[in-house]
Coordinates of C-alpha atoms in Angstrom, one line a residue:
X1 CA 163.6 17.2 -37.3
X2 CA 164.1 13.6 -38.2
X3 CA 163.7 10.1 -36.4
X4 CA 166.5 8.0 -35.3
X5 CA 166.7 5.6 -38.2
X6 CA 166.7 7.9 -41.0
X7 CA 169.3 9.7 -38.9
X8 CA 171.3 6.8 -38.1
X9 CA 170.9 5.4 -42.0
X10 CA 173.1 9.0 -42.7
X11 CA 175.9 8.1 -40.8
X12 CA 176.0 4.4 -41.9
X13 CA 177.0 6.5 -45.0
X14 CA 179.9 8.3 -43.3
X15 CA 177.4 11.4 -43.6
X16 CA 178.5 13.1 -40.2
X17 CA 177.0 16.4 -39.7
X18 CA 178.9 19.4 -37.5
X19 CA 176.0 19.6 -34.7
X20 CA 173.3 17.3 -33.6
X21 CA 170.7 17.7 -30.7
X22 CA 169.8 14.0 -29.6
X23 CA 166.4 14.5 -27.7
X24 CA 164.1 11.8 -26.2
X25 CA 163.6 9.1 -23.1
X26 CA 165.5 6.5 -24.9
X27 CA 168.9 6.5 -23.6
X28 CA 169.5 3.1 -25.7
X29 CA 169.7 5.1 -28.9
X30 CA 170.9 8.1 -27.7
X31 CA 174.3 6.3 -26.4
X32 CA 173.7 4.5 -29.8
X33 CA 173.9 7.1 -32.2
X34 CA 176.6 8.6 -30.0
X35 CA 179.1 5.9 -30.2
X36 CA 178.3 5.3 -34.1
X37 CA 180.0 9.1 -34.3
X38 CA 182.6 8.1 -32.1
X39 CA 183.0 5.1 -34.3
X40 CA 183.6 7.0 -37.8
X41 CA 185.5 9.6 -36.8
X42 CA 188.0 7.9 -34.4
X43 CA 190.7 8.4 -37.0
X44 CA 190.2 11.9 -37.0
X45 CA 189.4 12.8 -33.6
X46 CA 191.9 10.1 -32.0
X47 CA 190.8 11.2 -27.6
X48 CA 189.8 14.5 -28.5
X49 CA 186.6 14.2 -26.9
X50 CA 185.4 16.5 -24.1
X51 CA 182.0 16.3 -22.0
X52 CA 180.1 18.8 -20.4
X53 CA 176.5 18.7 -18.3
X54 CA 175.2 21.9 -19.3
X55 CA 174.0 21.9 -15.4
X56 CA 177.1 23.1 -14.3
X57 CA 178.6 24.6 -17.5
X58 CA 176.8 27.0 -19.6
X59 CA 176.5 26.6 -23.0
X60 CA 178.7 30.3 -24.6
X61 CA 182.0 28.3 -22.2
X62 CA 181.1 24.9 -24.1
X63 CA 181.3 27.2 -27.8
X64 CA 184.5 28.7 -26.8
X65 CA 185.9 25.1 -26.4
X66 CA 184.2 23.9 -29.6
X67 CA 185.6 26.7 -31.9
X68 CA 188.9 26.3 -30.4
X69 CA 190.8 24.8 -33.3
X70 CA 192.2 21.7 -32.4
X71 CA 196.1 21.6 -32.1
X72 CA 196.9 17.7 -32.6
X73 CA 193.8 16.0 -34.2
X74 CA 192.1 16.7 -37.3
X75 CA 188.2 17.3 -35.6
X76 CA 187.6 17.1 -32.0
X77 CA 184.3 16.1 -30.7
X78 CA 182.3 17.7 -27.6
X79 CA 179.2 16.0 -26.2
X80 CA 177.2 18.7 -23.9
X81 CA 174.5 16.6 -21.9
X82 CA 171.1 17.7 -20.1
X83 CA 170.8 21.0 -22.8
X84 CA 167.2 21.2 -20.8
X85 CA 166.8 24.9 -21.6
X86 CA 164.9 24.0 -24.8
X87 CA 162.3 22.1 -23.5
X88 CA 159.5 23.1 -21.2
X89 CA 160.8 21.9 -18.1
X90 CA 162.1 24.2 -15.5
X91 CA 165.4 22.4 -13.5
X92 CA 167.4 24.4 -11.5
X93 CA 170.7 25.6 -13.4
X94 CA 173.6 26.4 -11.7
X95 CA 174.5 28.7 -14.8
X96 CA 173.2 30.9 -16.8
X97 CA 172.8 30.5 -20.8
X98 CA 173.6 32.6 -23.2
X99 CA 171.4 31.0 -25.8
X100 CA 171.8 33.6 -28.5
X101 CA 175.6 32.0 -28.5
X102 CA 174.1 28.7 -29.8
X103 CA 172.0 31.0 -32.2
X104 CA 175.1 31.9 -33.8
X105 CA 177.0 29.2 -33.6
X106 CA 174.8 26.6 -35.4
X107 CA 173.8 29.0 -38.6
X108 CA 177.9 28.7 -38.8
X109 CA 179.0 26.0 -37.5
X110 CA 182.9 25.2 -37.7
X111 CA 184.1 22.3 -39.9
X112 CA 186.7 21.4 -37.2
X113 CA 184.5 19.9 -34.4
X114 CA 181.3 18.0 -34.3
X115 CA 179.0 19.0 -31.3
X116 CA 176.1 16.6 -29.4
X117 CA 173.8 18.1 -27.4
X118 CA 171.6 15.7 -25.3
X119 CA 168.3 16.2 -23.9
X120 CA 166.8 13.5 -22.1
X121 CA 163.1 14.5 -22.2
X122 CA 160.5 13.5 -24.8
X123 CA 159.7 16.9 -25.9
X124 CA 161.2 20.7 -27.1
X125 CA 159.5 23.8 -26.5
X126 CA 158.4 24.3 -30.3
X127 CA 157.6 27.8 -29.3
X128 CA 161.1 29.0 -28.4
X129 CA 163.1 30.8 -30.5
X130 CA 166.3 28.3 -30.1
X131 CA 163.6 25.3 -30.9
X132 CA 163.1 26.8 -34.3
X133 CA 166.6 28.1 -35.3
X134 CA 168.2 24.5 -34.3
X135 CA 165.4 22.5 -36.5
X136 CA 165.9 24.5 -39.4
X137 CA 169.8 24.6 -39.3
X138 CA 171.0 21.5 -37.4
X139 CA 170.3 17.5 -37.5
X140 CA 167.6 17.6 -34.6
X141 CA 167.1 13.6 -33.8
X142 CA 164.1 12.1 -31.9
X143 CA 165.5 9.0 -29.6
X144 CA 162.2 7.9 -28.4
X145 CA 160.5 4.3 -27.4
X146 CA 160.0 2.3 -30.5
X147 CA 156.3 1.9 -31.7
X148 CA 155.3 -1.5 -32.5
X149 CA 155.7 -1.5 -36.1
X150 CA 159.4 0.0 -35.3
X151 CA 160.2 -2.3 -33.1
X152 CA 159.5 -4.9 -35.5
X153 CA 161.4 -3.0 -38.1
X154 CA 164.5 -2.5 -35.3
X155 CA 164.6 -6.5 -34.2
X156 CA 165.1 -7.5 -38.2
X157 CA 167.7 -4.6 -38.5
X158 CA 169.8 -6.0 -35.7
X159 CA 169.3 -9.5 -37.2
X160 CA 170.7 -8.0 -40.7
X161 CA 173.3 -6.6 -39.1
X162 CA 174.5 -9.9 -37.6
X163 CA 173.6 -11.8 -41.2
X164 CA 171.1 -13.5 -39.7
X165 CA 167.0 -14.2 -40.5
X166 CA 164.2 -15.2 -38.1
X167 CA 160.8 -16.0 -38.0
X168 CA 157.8 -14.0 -37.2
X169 CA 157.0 -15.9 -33.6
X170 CA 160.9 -15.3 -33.0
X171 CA 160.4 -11.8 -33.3
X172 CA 157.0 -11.5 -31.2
X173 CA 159.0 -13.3 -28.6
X174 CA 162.2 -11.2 -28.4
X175 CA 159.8 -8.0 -29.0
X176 CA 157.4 -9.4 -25.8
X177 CA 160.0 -10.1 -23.7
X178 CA 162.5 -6.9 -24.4
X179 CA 160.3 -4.1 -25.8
X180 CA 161.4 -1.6 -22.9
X181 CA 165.0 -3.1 -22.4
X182 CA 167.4 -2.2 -26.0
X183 CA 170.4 -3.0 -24.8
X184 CA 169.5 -6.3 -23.7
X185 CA 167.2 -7.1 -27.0
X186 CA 170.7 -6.3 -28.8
X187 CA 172.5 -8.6 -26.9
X188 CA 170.4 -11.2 -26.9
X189 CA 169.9 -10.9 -30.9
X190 CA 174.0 -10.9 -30.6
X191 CA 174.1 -14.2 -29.1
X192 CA 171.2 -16.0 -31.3
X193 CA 173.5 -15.1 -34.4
X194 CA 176.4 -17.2 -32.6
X195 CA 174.8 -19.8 -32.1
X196 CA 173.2 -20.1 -35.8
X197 CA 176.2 -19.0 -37.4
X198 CA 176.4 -16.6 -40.4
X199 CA 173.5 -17.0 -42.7
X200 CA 171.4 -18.8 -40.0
X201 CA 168.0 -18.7 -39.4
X202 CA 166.3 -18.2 -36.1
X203 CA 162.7 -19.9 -35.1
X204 CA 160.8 -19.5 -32.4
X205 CA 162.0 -22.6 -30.3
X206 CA 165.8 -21.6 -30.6
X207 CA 164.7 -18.0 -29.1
X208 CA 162.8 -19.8 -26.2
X209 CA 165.9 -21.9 -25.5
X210 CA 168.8 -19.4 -26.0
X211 CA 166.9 -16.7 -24.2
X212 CA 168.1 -15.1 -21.3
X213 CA 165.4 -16.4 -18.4
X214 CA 163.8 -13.0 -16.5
X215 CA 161.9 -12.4 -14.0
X216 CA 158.8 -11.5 -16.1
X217 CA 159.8 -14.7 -18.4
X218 CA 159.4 -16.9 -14.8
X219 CA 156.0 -14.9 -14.2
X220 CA 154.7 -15.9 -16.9
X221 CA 156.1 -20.0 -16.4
X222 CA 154.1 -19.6 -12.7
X223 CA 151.3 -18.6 -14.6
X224 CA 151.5 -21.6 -16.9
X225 CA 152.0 -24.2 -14.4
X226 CA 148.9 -22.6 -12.3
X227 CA 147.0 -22.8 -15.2
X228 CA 147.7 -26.6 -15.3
X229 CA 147.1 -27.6 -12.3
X230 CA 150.4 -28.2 -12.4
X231 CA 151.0 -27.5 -8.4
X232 CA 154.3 -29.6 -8.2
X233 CA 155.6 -27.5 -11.3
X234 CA 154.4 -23.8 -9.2
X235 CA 156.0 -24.6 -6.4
X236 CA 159.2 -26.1 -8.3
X237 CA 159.6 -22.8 -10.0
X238 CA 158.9 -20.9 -6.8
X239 CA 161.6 -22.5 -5.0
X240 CA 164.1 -21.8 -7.9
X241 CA 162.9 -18.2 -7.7
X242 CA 163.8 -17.9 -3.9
X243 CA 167.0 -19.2 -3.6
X244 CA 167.3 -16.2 -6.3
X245 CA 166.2 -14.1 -3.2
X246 CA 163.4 -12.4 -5.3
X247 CA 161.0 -11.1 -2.5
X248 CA 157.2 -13.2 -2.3
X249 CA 156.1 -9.3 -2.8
X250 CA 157.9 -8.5 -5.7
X251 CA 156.6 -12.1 -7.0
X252 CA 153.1 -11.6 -6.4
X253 CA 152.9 -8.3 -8.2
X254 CA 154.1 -9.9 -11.5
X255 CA 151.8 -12.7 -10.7
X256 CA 148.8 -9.9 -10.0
X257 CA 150.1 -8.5 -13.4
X258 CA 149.5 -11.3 -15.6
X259 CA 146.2 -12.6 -14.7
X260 CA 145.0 -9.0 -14.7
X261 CA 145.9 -9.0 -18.3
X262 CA 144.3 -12.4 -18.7
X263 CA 140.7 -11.0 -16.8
X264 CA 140.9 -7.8 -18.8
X265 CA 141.7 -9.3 -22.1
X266 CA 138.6 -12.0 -20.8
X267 CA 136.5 -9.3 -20.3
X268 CA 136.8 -7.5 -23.8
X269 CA 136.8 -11.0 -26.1
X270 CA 133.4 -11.4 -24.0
X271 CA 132.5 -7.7 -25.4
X272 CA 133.2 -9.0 -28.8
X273 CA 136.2 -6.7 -28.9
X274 CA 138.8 -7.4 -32.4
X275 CA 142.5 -8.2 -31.4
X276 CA 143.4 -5.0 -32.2
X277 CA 140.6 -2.8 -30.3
X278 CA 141.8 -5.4 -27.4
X279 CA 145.4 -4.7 -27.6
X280 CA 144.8 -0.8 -27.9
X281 CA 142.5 -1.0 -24.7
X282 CA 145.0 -2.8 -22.7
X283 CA 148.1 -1.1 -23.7
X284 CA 150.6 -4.2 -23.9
X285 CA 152.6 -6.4 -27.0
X286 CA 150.9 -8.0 -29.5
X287 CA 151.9 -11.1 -28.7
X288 CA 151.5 -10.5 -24.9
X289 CA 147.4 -9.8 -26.1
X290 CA 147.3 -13.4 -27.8
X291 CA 149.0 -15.1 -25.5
X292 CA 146.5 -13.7 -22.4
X293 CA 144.1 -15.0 -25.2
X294 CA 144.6 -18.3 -25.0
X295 CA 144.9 -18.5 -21.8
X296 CA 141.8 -16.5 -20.7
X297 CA 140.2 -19.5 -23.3
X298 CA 140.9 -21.6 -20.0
X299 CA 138.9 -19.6 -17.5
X300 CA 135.3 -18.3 -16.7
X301 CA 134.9 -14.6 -16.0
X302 CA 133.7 -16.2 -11.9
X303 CA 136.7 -17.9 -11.9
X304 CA 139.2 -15.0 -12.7
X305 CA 137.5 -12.8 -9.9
X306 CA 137.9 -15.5 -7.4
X307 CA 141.8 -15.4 -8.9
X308 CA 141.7 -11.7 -8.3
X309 CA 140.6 -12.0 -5.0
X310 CA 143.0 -14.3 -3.7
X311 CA 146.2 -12.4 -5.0
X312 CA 144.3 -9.5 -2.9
X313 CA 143.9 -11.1 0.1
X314 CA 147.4 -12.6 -0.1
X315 CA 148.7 -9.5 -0.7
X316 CA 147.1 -8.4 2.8
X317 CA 148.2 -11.1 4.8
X318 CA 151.6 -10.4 3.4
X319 CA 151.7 -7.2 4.2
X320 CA 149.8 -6.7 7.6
X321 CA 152.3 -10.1 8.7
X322 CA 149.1 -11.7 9.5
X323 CA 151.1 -14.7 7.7
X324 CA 154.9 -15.6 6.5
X325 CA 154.9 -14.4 3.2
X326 CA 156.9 -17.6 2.3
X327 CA 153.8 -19.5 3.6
X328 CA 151.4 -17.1 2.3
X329 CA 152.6 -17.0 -1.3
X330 CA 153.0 -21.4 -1.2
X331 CA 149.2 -21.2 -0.3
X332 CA 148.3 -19.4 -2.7
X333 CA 149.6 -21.8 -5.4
X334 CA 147.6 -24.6 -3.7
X335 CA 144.8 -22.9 -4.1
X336 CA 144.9 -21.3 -7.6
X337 CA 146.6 -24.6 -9.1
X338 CA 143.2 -26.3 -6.8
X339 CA 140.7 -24.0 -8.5
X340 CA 137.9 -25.1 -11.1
X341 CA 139.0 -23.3 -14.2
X342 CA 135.2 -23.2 -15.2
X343 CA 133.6 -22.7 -11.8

């Protein structure tokens, strides 16, 4: 079994192997690694590709097609999705498997075809027989969530890739922001190097300008503008926000999100809990930790529960249409951007 990176460093080096099982709840780098294959052998597998969901097809019809030998390419490819029958979940199958087929098949693999089989789940069933023929004979790759370190590790590939370099606060940013969305850290990685240029370097304040604006990114402005007393600004962004037609609901949960971040992070600085400890008890980015920091630097522990309680009791009114929530969420901006930080 190996990770994605030293698996996807191997066919950087045109190193592609007859059969690979792709396993894992990252569909980013499972489509990833998929199309890299596609990619290096396109001149040898031209549209010889053929797909299968191994719901509806079981997996001795997907072998027949897969040692066919091809009549008008060189290799064809066949990608069998949902292989679930090595893990530990029980789905329904419409089929039966003949798994002593894929026994056979990947101790002797043809040199003709290359074959992907996908399973979208974090974890095999190490104590099936299958589980322990395929890891000894076959490239068995885990597509999981990055770690923090890999992420880090990930960001300055993609940056290498496009010939560019950044700085560490760029990095935290982009990680912060796009930790649980790939695709979109790629892209936005994509269109930083255009705007730098070959050779550039990316800081911090290009990232915050060039960045794609979210919904968690405009939580997190709300946040900042209640924190200044800034009501004008709150209300500013709020109204940008609904002619968006995000819901007040929707709104106050990411509002509810962040200053519960801030109050727990408040709560364990008070314990005399290190950065780390902090960032392992709260389960969130790095940088997300610091920044919570800082701000829970402007507020007294009184002062946070009073914050607490009004995103409660907004949430009720909301909810039991004791109020408009349009009138309900504007009052609450008066009244955290009114509060005494230090009360």
């Amino acid at each position: 079994m190996v990770d994605f990176n030293d698996a996807f460093k191997k066919l950087k080096k045109n190193n592609v192997q007859p059969v690979y099982i792709l396993y894992g709840e990252s569909q980013y780098f499972i489509d990833l690694f998929k199309q890299k294959i596609m990619d290096l052998l396109e001149d040898e597998i031209q549209e010889e590709i053929n797909y299968y969901d191994l719901r509806e097809t079981a997996i001795q019809d997907v072998l027949v097609d897969v040692e066919t030998i091809p009549f008008f390419t060189d290799r064809k490819l066949i990608i069998a999705e949902n292989m679930s029958f090595i893990t530990s979940k029980q789905e329904k199958m419409q089929v039966e498997h003949d798994v002593t087929t894929l026994e056979a098949y990947v101790q002797h693999p043809a040199n003709y075809s290359v074959l992907i089989c996908i399973i979208p789940f974090e974890k095999l069933d190490e104590r099936k027989k299958i589980t322990k023929i395929l890891k000894k004979h076959v490239e068995v790759v885990h597509c999981g969530p990055l770690k923090e370190k890999a992420l880090r590790n990930w960001v300055l590939y993609l940056a290498k890739e496009e010939q560019i370099t950044m700085d560490a606060d760029a990095c935290e940013l982009l990680e912060a922001e796009f930790e649980t969305n790939l695709t979109l850290l790629a892209s936005e990685i994509k269109k930083l190097a255009l705007y730098v240029g070959e050779g550039g370097h990316v800081t911090k304040e290009i990232v915050r300008n060039l960045m794609s604006t979210s919904l968690n990114q405009t939580a997190l402005q709300l946040v900042d503008a209640v924190l200044k007393n800034d009501l004008y600004e709150a209300i500013h962004i709020y109204k940008g926000l609904e002619k968006m037609r995000e819901d007040e609901i929707g709104l106050l949960a990411l509002l509810s999100y962040q200053f519960r971040i801030i109050f727990q992070v408040k709560l364990l600085v008070n314990k005399g809990y290190p950065l780390q400890r902090i960032q392992s008890e709260v389960n969130v980015h790095p940088y997300v930790v610091k920044l919570a920091r800082e701000r829970s630097n402007r507020y007294s522990i009184h002062t946070l529960q009073n914050i607490m309680e009004e995103l409660t009791n907004t949430d009720q009114k909301i909810k039991t249409g004791v109020m408009d929530k349009a009138i309900a969420f504007e009052m609450l901006l008066y009244q955290l951007s009114t509060l005494e930080q230090y009360a």
